[in-house]
XYZ file of C-alpha atoms in Angstrom:
660
model
C 106.720 104.515 97.928
C 103.462 102.945 96.839
C 102.148 103.190 100.366
C 103.202 106.828 100.530
C 101.378 107.643 97.291
C 98.295 105.749 98.369
C 98.018 107.620 101.663
C 98.477 110.980 100.005
C 95.798 110.036 97.426
C 93.311 109.039 100.117
C 94.023 112.277 102.026
C 93.617 114.407 98.906
C 90.321 112.660 98.005
C 88.877 113.064 101.587
C 89.920 116.759 101.660
C 88.254 117.479 98.331
C 85.085 115.590 99.331
C 84.870 117.565 102.558
C 85.327 120.953 100.865
C 82.779 120.239 98.202
C 80.031 118.074 99.734
C 79.829 118.932 103.390
C 77.207 121.637 103.971
C 76.554 123.404 107.227
C 73.178 123.704 108.818
C 71.677 126.871 110.275
C 68.424 127.366 112.173
C 66.176 130.148 110.990
C 62.457 130.760 110.850
C 60.935 131.328 107.484
C 57.408 132.132 108.665
C 55.454 133.118 111.749
C 51.944 131.686 112.206
C 49.721 133.054 114.924
C 46.410 132.014 116.417
C 44.335 133.795 119.034
C 41.939 136.633 119.813
C 41.949 140.423 119.652
C 45.279 140.642 121.450
C 46.918 139.176 118.336
C 44.389 140.085 115.585
C 46.332 142.146 113.009
C 43.291 143.339 111.123
C 41.253 140.267 110.076
C 38.038 142.305 109.992
C 39.478 145.345 108.184
C 37.745 144.873 104.825
C 34.329 144.455 106.414
C 34.927 147.324 108.875
C 35.717 149.598 105.942
C 32.809 148.441 103.901
C 30.425 148.705 106.849
C 31.369 152.321 107.497
C 29.945 153.377 104.122
C 33.258 155.058 103.176
C 33.621 157.049 106.458
C 36.630 155.037 107.576
C 39.917 155.367 105.635
C 40.891 152.426 103.499
C 44.349 151.016 103.046
C 45.097 150.376 106.725
C 44.525 147.398 109.032
C 42.016 147.949 111.840
C 43.292 146.356 114.995
C 42.095 146.222 118.638
C 44.525 148.898 119.789
C 45.309 152.575 119.257
C 44.572 152.701 115.525
C 46.601 155.589 114.102
C 45.365 157.217 110.932
C 48.653 156.423 109.262
C 48.218 152.694 109.977
C 51.441 152.565 112.014
C 49.917 150.789 115.055
C 50.969 147.141 115.510
C 50.070 144.209 117.713
C 52.686 142.456 119.732
C 52.889 139.668 117.143
C 53.581 142.141 114.397
C 56.399 143.691 116.525
C 57.774 140.202 117.024
C 57.663 139.476 113.328
C 59.447 142.769 112.529
C 62.218 141.943 115.037
C 62.732 138.601 113.235
C 62.575 140.087 109.753
C 59.387 138.228 108.848
C 56.098 139.221 107.324
C 52.876 138.816 109.311
C 49.701 139.707 107.432
C 46.186 139.036 108.740
C 44.185 136.253 107.296
C 41.355 138.647 106.377
C 37.683 138.049 106.374
C 35.822 139.065 103.209
C 32.365 137.782 104.126
C 33.795 134.269 104.156
C 37.061 133.010 105.538
C 39.787 133.771 103.046
C 41.879 130.699 102.239
C 43.452 131.965 99.022
C 47.167 131.832 98.403
C 47.480 135.458 99.329
C 45.998 134.852 102.785
C 48.175 136.005 105.695
C 49.581 133.761 108.412
C 47.965 135.707 111.308
C 44.776 133.711 111.859
C 43.762 135.444 115.110
C 40.307 136.968 115.233
C 38.974 139.449 117.778
C 36.472 137.854 120.173
C 37.759 134.370 119.578
C 37.559 131.749 122.302
C 39.576 128.508 122.399
C 37.028 126.026 121.128
C 33.618 127.802 121.465
C 31.970 129.058 118.276
C 30.863 131.672 117.759
C 33.129 133.572 120.110
C 32.491 136.594 122.261
C 30.697 139.531 120.665
C 30.562 138.006 117.153
C 28.841 140.085 114.565
C 28.036 139.864 110.810
C 31.334 139.941 109.010
C 33.194 139.350 112.243
C 32.629 135.676 113.170
C 35.137 135.517 116.075
C 36.138 132.024 115.068
C 37.709 129.871 117.782
C 41.354 128.952 117.867
C 40.247 125.448 116.976
C 38.595 126.690 113.774
C 41.591 128.899 112.990
C 43.903 125.894 113.204
C 41.417 123.861 111.089
C 41.684 126.489 108.376
C 45.493 126.557 108.544
C 45.926 122.822 108.531
C 43.505 122.446 105.587
C 46.087 124.137 103.329
C 49.227 123.198 105.305
C 48.819 119.588 106.434
C 52.540 118.993 106.864
C 54.422 121.385 109.154
C 58.144 121.849 109.417
C 60.819 123.121 111.751
C 61.403 126.502 110.046
C 57.850 127.596 111.030
C 57.280 129.317 114.311
C 53.799 129.027 115.823
C 52.467 131.374 118.480
C 49.141 131.143 120.379
C 47.538 133.611 122.783
C 43.965 132.895 123.836
C 41.714 132.334 126.792
C 40.739 135.834 127.897
C 37.406 135.661 126.146
C 36.737 132.273 127.700
C 37.216 133.915 131.041
C 34.859 136.769 130.178
C 32.320 134.247 128.872
C 32.598 131.708 131.680
C 29.411 130.409 133.240
C 29.097 132.110 136.732
C 27.759 128.841 138.183
C 30.726 126.831 136.821
C 33.308 129.555 136.502
C 36.356 127.522 137.514
C 35.376 124.518 135.473
C 34.870 126.575 132.270
C 38.239 128.317 132.765
C 40.174 125.089 133.418
C 38.427 123.433 130.456
C 39.506 126.297 128.153
C 43.131 125.880 129.290
C 43.041 122.133 128.664
C 41.428 122.762 125.284
C 44.179 125.241 124.359
C 46.785 122.576 125.252
C 44.867 120.212 122.965
C 45.131 122.645 120.052
C 48.853 122.909 120.676
C 49.048 119.189 120.508
C 47.298 119.176 117.134
C 50.094 121.417 115.808
C 52.716 119.155 117.345
C 51.100 116.088 115.775
C 51.188 117.777 112.382
C 54.923 118.288 112.678
C 55.353 121.677 114.439
C 58.685 121.897 116.280
C 58.698 125.378 117.742
C 55.598 126.609 119.504
C 55.187 129.600 121.774
C 52.106 130.008 123.951
C 51.543 133.200 126.014
C 49.844 132.772 129.377
C 47.029 135.198 130.258
C 47.988 138.459 131.867
C 46.364 139.201 135.150
C 43.004 140.381 133.835
C 42.262 141.904 137.288
C 44.844 144.552 136.406
C 43.040 145.657 133.235
C 40.877 148.875 133.598
C 37.810 146.670 133.066
C 38.317 145.471 136.619
C 40.860 147.787 138.245
C 39.331 151.106 137.133
C 36.520 151.926 139.574
C 34.586 154.090 137.205
C 34.702 151.586 134.336
C 33.998 148.667 136.708
C 30.935 150.364 138.113
C 29.811 151.383 134.597
C 30.020 147.952 133.180
C 29.523 145.886 136.365
C 32.742 144.026 135.657
C 33.165 142.273 138.942
C 35.746 141.835 141.646
C 39.347 142.323 140.437
C 40.568 139.674 142.841
C 38.254 137.091 141.249
C 39.529 138.087 137.823
C 43.095 137.658 139.016
C 42.311 134.285 140.541
C 40.613 133.172 137.267
C 43.703 134.288 135.322
C 45.985 132.281 137.645
C 43.721 129.207 137.385
C 43.858 129.310 133.588
C 47.641 129.674 133.569
C 48.242 127.001 136.151
C 46.036 124.544 134.255
C 47.636 125.424 130.934
C 51.185 124.935 132.299
C 50.214 121.616 133.720
C 48.633 120.555 130.443
C 51.630 121.464 128.320
C 54.228 120.060 130.668
C 56.449 117.660 128.775
C 55.275 118.840 125.337
C 58.361 121.068 124.824
C 56.348 124.229 124.290
C 57.744 127.636 125.121
C 55.547 129.320 127.778
C 55.780 133.103 128.157
C 54.713 134.600 131.465
C 52.841 137.742 130.369
C 51.310 138.130 133.820
C 54.661 138.822 135.375
C 55.445 141.414 132.720
C 52.117 143.249 132.976
C 52.358 143.208 136.793
C 55.771 145.010 136.565
C 54.463 147.538 134.106
C 51.324 148.341 136.129
C 53.377 148.586 139.336
C 55.912 151.022 137.820
C 54.545 152.485 134.576
C 57.038 155.356 134.442
C 59.968 152.934 134.272
C 58.537 151.547 131.039
C 57.689 154.924 129.517
C 53.968 155.191 130.449
C 51.832 157.773 132.260
C 52.436 157.685 136.012
C 48.761 156.769 136.523
C 48.541 153.238 135.184
C 45.375 152.762 133.235
C 43.511 153.443 130.020
C 43.396 156.247 127.551
C 40.607 158.535 128.888
C 37.453 156.807 127.842
C 36.471 157.853 124.363
C 39.049 160.650 124.164
C 40.625 159.656 120.815
C 41.531 163.237 119.968
C 42.721 164.964 116.868
C 45.327 167.678 117.050
C 42.577 170.317 117.368
C 41.116 168.507 120.410
C 37.892 167.380 118.731
C 36.686 163.804 118.748
C 37.432 161.869 115.630
C 34.874 159.183 116.571
C 32.669 159.406 119.570
C 32.997 156.741 122.289
C 30.953 153.676 121.722
C 30.587 150.634 123.930
C 33.483 148.577 125.140
C 32.885 145.276 123.442
C 35.662 143.666 121.578
C 34.263 144.335 118.066
C 33.100 147.932 118.133
C 34.618 150.863 120.028
C 38.366 150.315 119.800
C 38.230 148.725 116.339
C 36.630 151.753 114.646
C 38.289 154.520 116.675
C 41.240 156.341 115.146
C 43.940 158.542 116.547
C 45.704 161.336 114.690
C 49.385 160.388 114.326
C 50.284 163.707 115.898
C 48.653 162.414 119.083
C 50.639 159.182 119.050
C 52.842 160.130 121.982
C 49.816 161.005 124.051
C 47.945 157.789 123.236
C 51.031 155.676 123.765
C 51.614 157.152 127.221
C 48.913 154.854 128.472
C 49.087 151.114 128.990
C 45.589 150.380 127.787
C 43.608 151.837 124.893
C 40.261 150.785 126.282
C 39.168 148.675 129.279
C 40.849 145.468 128.058
C 43.160 146.141 125.147
C 46.835 147.303 125.259
C 47.966 150.447 123.443
C 50.385 150.222 120.586
C 53.259 150.998 122.985
C 52.169 148.208 125.383
C 51.926 145.787 122.487
C 55.512 146.641 121.618
C 56.556 145.584 125.145
C 54.904 142.203 124.749
C 56.538 141.721 121.386
C 59.953 142.610 122.810
C 59.470 140.226 125.689
C 58.603 137.267 123.430
C 61.497 138.152 121.114
C 63.745 138.154 124.202
C 62.683 134.604 124.999
C 63.331 133.369 121.464
C 66.683 135.228 121.382
C 67.616 133.602 124.685
C 67.163 130.142 123.103
C 69.469 131.070 120.264
C 72.025 132.714 122.598
C 72.248 129.610 124.726
C 72.759 127.460 121.601
C 75.471 129.819 120.425
C 77.141 129.680 123.826
C 77.067 125.948 123.714
C 78.433 125.723 120.170
C 81.090 128.417 120.612
C 82.349 126.853 123.814
C 82.860 123.571 121.982
C 84.463 125.420 119.095
C 86.836 127.178 121.353
C 87.914 123.991 123.146
C 88.595 122.392 119.719
C 90.584 125.336 118.550
C 92.725 125.351 121.680
C 93.276 121.644 121.148
C 95.400 122.430 118.102
C 98.129 123.341 120.605
C 98.319 119.654 121.516
C 98.856 118.487 117.967
C 102.719 118.448 118.065
C 102.551 115.897 120.896
C 100.288 113.706 118.787
C 102.628 113.656 115.757
C 105.543 111.439 114.838
C 107.915 114.301 115.692
C 107.101 113.821 119.397
C 108.683 110.340 119.175
C 111.909 111.637 117.725
C 114.846 113.393 119.216
C 115.076 117.124 118.625
C 111.460 117.108 117.338
C 112.485 114.950 114.383
C 115.456 116.970 113.319
C 117.664 113.916 112.660
C 115.074 111.123 112.539
C 116.443 109.298 115.582
C 113.943 107.874 118.097
C 113.895 109.005 121.681
C 115.201 106.285 124.018
C 112.940 104.357 126.419
C 112.463 106.295 129.617
C 113.106 109.641 127.957
C 110.920 112.411 129.388
C 109.923 115.707 127.906
C 108.194 118.479 129.803
C 106.455 121.272 127.946
C 104.449 124.355 128.802
C 102.859 127.143 126.829
C 100.279 129.854 126.595
C 97.891 131.284 124.048
C 95.666 134.231 123.293
C 92.563 133.577 121.236
C 89.609 135.354 119.673
C 86.310 134.097 118.412
C 83.537 135.649 116.318
C 80.067 134.628 115.183
C 78.044 136.701 112.768
C 74.533 137.836 113.701
C 71.642 135.623 112.778
C 67.816 136.097 112.653
C 67.722 136.164 116.463
C 71.309 136.502 117.662
C 73.357 139.706 117.530
C 77.087 139.363 116.698
C 78.993 137.266 119.113
C 82.646 137.714 120.108
C 84.982 136.232 122.696
C 88.499 136.611 123.862
C 90.387 133.879 125.695
C 93.648 133.441 127.546
C 94.973 129.923 128.139
C 97.946 128.253 129.715
C 98.949 124.565 129.501
C 101.535 122.225 130.861
C 102.334 118.621 129.942
C 104.816 115.804 130.267
C 105.300 112.661 128.278
C 107.552 109.600 128.540
C 108.779 107.023 126.098
C 107.380 103.810 127.462
C 108.666 101.570 124.656
C 111.172 102.101 121.870
C 108.432 103.469 119.593
C 105.622 104.702 121.904
C 105.044 107.538 124.353
C 102.424 108.280 126.936
C 101.693 111.703 128.336
C 99.451 113.911 130.402
C 98.533 117.565 130.100
C 96.503 120.182 131.898
C 95.289 123.499 130.616
C 93.321 126.340 132.168
C 91.616 129.010 130.111
C 89.638 132.194 130.874
C 87.321 133.939 128.468
C 84.939 136.864 128.198
C 82.051 136.666 125.688
C 79.704 139.340 124.369
C 76.600 139.211 122.304
C 76.052 142.404 120.305
C 76.059 145.640 122.207
C 76.023 143.908 125.619
C 72.747 142.032 124.917
C 74.379 139.257 126.855
C 77.823 138.908 128.442
C 79.477 136.204 130.474
C 82.855 135.032 131.731
C 84.065 131.507 131.238
C 86.639 129.279 132.899
C 87.705 125.880 131.688
C 89.976 123.329 133.367
C 90.913 120.562 130.971
C 92.905 117.413 131.655
C 94.273 115.271 128.865
C 95.809 111.843 128.590
C 97.477 111.137 125.290
C 99.670 108.627 123.518
C 101.568 108.342 120.194
C 103.226 105.293 118.737
C 104.754 104.038 115.488
C 102.961 101.153 113.871
C 105.515 100.785 111.161
C 108.173 102.924 109.627
C 106.661 106.375 108.965
C 103.167 105.193 109.995
C 101.980 106.164 113.432
C 98.830 106.158 115.543
C 97.715 108.538 118.324
C 94.954 108.682 120.847
C 93.745 111.043 123.634
C 91.129 111.269 126.384
C 89.941 114.625 127.677
C 87.764 115.778 130.539
C 87.027 119.434 131.294
C 85.126 121.332 133.954
C 83.453 124.398 132.579
C 82.198 127.461 134.539
C 80.069 130.240 133.145
C 80.027 133.196 135.510
C 78.476 136.681 135.663
C 75.935 135.858 132.905
C 74.069 139.138 132.211
C 71.196 138.901 129.696
C 69.542 142.191 128.855
C 66.161 142.752 127.186
C 65.032 146.146 125.959
C 61.462 146.949 127.005
C 60.097 150.301 125.887
C 61.908 153.103 127.682
C 64.000 150.796 129.783
C 66.155 147.679 129.687
C 66.026 144.843 132.178
C 69.002 142.654 132.983
C 68.682 139.138 134.383
C 71.782 137.441 135.776
C 72.916 133.910 136.567
C 75.765 131.434 136.585
C 76.187 127.799 135.734
C 78.685 125.010 135.170
C 79.263 122.311 132.604
C 81.570 119.504 131.395
C 83.470 118.574 128.255
C 84.376 115.015 127.432
C 86.236 113.799 124.360
C 87.980 110.712 123.019
C 90.184 110.769 119.953
C 92.030 108.249 117.783
C 94.104 109.133 114.784
C 96.446 107.810 112.081
C 99.263 109.596 110.334
C 102.164 109.056 107.901
C 105.360 111.009 108.073
C 108.229 111.159 105.624
C 110.889 113.580 104.492
C 110.928 115.403 101.215
C 114.244 117.177 100.811
C 114.617 119.545 103.835
C 110.994 119.186 104.780
C 109.038 116.554 106.771
C 105.348 116.282 105.997
C 102.663 114.004 107.308
C 99.004 113.691 106.204
C 96.774 112.456 109.040
C 93.185 111.518 109.799
C 91.525 111.408 113.201
C 88.113 110.917 114.731
C 87.092 112.772 117.885
C 83.860 111.955 119.736
C 82.976 114.821 122.073
C 80.174 115.905 124.347
C 79.665 119.373 125.797
C 77.073 119.895 128.529
C 76.045 123.193 130.106
C 73.884 122.635 133.148
C 70.539 124.325 133.649
C 70.062 127.337 135.894
C 67.563 130.013 136.846
C 68.153 133.705 136.300
C 67.680 136.346 138.995
C 63.988 137.272 139.328
C 63.015 140.082 136.945
C 59.903 140.662 134.771
C 61.544 138.780 131.885
C 63.783 136.309 133.802
C 63.893 132.722 132.513
C 65.062 129.255 133.608
C 67.174 126.964 131.480
C 67.430 123.221 131.294
C 70.583 121.331 130.356
C 72.095 122.272 127.000
C 73.961 119.511 125.179
C 76.122 119.304 122.077
C 77.405 115.938 120.760
C 79.854 115.634 117.878
C 81.859 113.032 116.008
C 84.465 115.086 114.221
C 86.680 113.629 111.530
C 89.756 115.689 110.837
C 91.850 115.573 107.677
C 95.136 117.440 108.028
C 98.591 117.794 106.561
C 101.438 119.174 108.574
C 104.891 120.120 107.246
C 107.983 121.426 108.994
C 111.449 122.349 107.811
C 114.368 120.293 109.113
C 117.630 122.000 109.884
C 120.444 122.488 112.299
C 120.058 123.704 115.837
C 119.634 127.307 116.896
C 117.794 128.261 113.706
C 114.237 129.426 113.326
C 112.534 126.793 111.171
C 109.043 127.264 109.664
C 106.124 124.874 110.052
C 102.603 124.842 108.610
C 99.436 122.818 109.161
C 96.213 122.715 107.068
C 93.134 120.808 108.174
C 89.472 120.214 107.649
C 87.105 119.187 110.461
C 83.687 117.758 109.707
C 81.102 116.706 112.222
C 79.600 113.384 111.199
C 76.935 113.679 113.872
C 73.835 115.113 112.293
C 71.806 115.300 115.500
C 70.881 118.784 116.682
C 71.976 120.526 119.847
C 69.407 120.655 122.601
C 68.543 123.700 124.692
C 66.084 123.890 127.533
C 64.122 127.040 128.411
C 60.997 128.046 130.304
C 59.551 130.579 132.751
C 60.813 128.559 135.693
C 62.498 125.195 136.251
C 59.194 123.427 136.538
C 58.262 124.023 132.953
C 61.270 123.583 130.717
C 60.861 123.146 126.958
C 63.732 121.076 125.520
C 64.209 122.325 121.964
C 66.314 120.905 119.079
C 68.637 123.572 117.566
C 70.462 122.888 114.345
C 74.224 123.232 114.540
C 75.229 126.490 112.887
C 77.745 124.533 110.838
C 79.442 121.142 110.707
C 82.497 121.843 108.564
C 85.544 123.918 109.659
C 88.796 124.830 107.970
C 91.929 125.229 110.012
C 95.328 126.658 109.204
C 98.375 127.413 111.313
C 101.817 128.763 110.583
C 104.707 128.982 112.932
C 108.350 128.683 113.616
C 110.404 126.553 115.990
C 113.902 126.838 117.259
C 115.641 123.701 118.467
C 118.308 124.193 121.103
C 120.330 121.954 123.411
C 118.160 123.149 126.321
C 114.870 122.612 124.559
C 112.590 123.692 121.686
C 110.725 126.986 121.391
C 107.656 127.063 119.149
C 105.486 129.972 118.165
C 102.412 129.678 115.994
C 99.388 131.560 114.707
C 96.303 129.400 114.052
C 93.065 130.334 112.454
C 89.789 128.500 111.934
C 86.584 129.318 110.014
C 83.375 127.732 108.971
C 82.508 127.188 105.356
C 80.932 130.634 105.007
C 83.043 132.445 107.588
C 80.052 133.056 109.913
C 82.239 131.487 112.594
C 85.911 132.243 112.758
C 88.732 132.262 115.331
C 92.366 132.916 115.792
C 94.913 131.786 118.355
C 98.501 132.992 119.001
C 100.454 130.491 121.017
C 103.940 129.843 122.294
C 105.341 126.610 123.709
C 108.613 125.472 125.267
C 109.622 121.827 125.372
C 112.359 120.591 127.730
C 113.919 117.150 127.712
C 114.886 115.656 130.994
């Protein structure tokens, strides 16, 4: 009796400690910090532009290098990205001197900036075009220690290409790419975990080079050379960041697709720029006359009546080099799609492991003391040596995961079947084997991503009495996982693009447990504790080639789960339906993050740590069993949820056990 009370006390203490002290972890970004040039500048020069106009330009809006609408509604790609993530992104504005006050924004990009050269291209009084290096200097001066909830994005290099020395063109471009990788390393060294860098689009496809009239007017040069220079920069950059676990976004592939088929993305069938200087009001008159095409004048101080937004946004470019507001939205959606893909792969990894654990509850009766007793413990008599029991069953399950900052809602439905056999190998021990096969279909949000899953799982298990009432159990599991018909969809302007793929994976687990069973009136109850070490691996794969397709490296989830549970069942005569109940708490002792690999292709995979959405789960199951001469029928309904119910599942199962 003392031993019984002691075990119940230990179980109650462990259960309470788990419920009160175990907290789940969840990855989310609290801030977005950007560095770059006019493609990212969200209005750093606005104050000086307004002041320099002598009151002619409206105040209260940010002046960007895009289609500046009078209502201030135009955005850069980074601002569209921030909005998709629910984050603020304000420009770090220039007020004669660089503003480092507490109210300064986290968008440090400045029009005209080069990577390390100061001053940058087309700098002017009040518009210093400070390099990415100086931008990062300013940020680190007030933020010396970085953390994993910050997302850093860089997009630079175009002005270095424009400014390259004709006699050393290739050297200057390659140097700029290496220098940009060096700036990325500075952020990594300061503690940055998540960094995105955009490659250069094909500058040969901008109107500066591709539009014959503009090219002749400005003597821009050969589009093929501009394309080659862009490729050289991107190739050098990718080589320089290889192994640094930085997410690289291929903007050249996206722009190429848009230029090749503008109508598909919602643009004018003639790919190109808004007619030069024709920023028109509703009455057709010019708001501001066309100026030159440098980065710091014409586009920055030209405005569009909001009533002409549809017209202006029907073009890809707002001037010879800058995208329109609508084109910026595409780039923002593309980068958001990459970040979302990281989260979706992590969710797939986590939910797969979660589903396997949930299905494992169906094995619990064979790992309990009742499996060692005749009639599932109805009379307390041990099965004799050599006694065999065959069992089979099936289950239907459902899983849900609430939306996060990047992920839409996740849901899955599964169907599983299992068979097993065990044999009493001694007077107080059994050894068994089981096999299960499950099929599932998973969906993120409104078909943002869907896939089908298949799992074949083999299990060896054993249960034995150590002493009267006290028993031990153990199991080994190996599973082959298949993810098929993976369809990932990214919305891009007027269209949506779907990339497809398939992959495989494995699940391995080892468990050891201890339990104590005794009778209390007409009920038998047993508290138990177990430890399960598991590893889920989803192999890398490459999606079908689309403008936004990605490659994935291996994704891995390791866990060491301690489970505290108490199971009770009613004892009674044969041919009666008898109730049973189980309550449990699972907690993952492994604090290491999951890992997910992603990149533009399999030669440049960034392996990223992703916090586990949660590490504590609560389980409950209720059921009935009917013991007959021919065997035992069991039916149960099990449910599981995380500590805040962001993850939850159910499983309805039935099993039939036959002695032979």
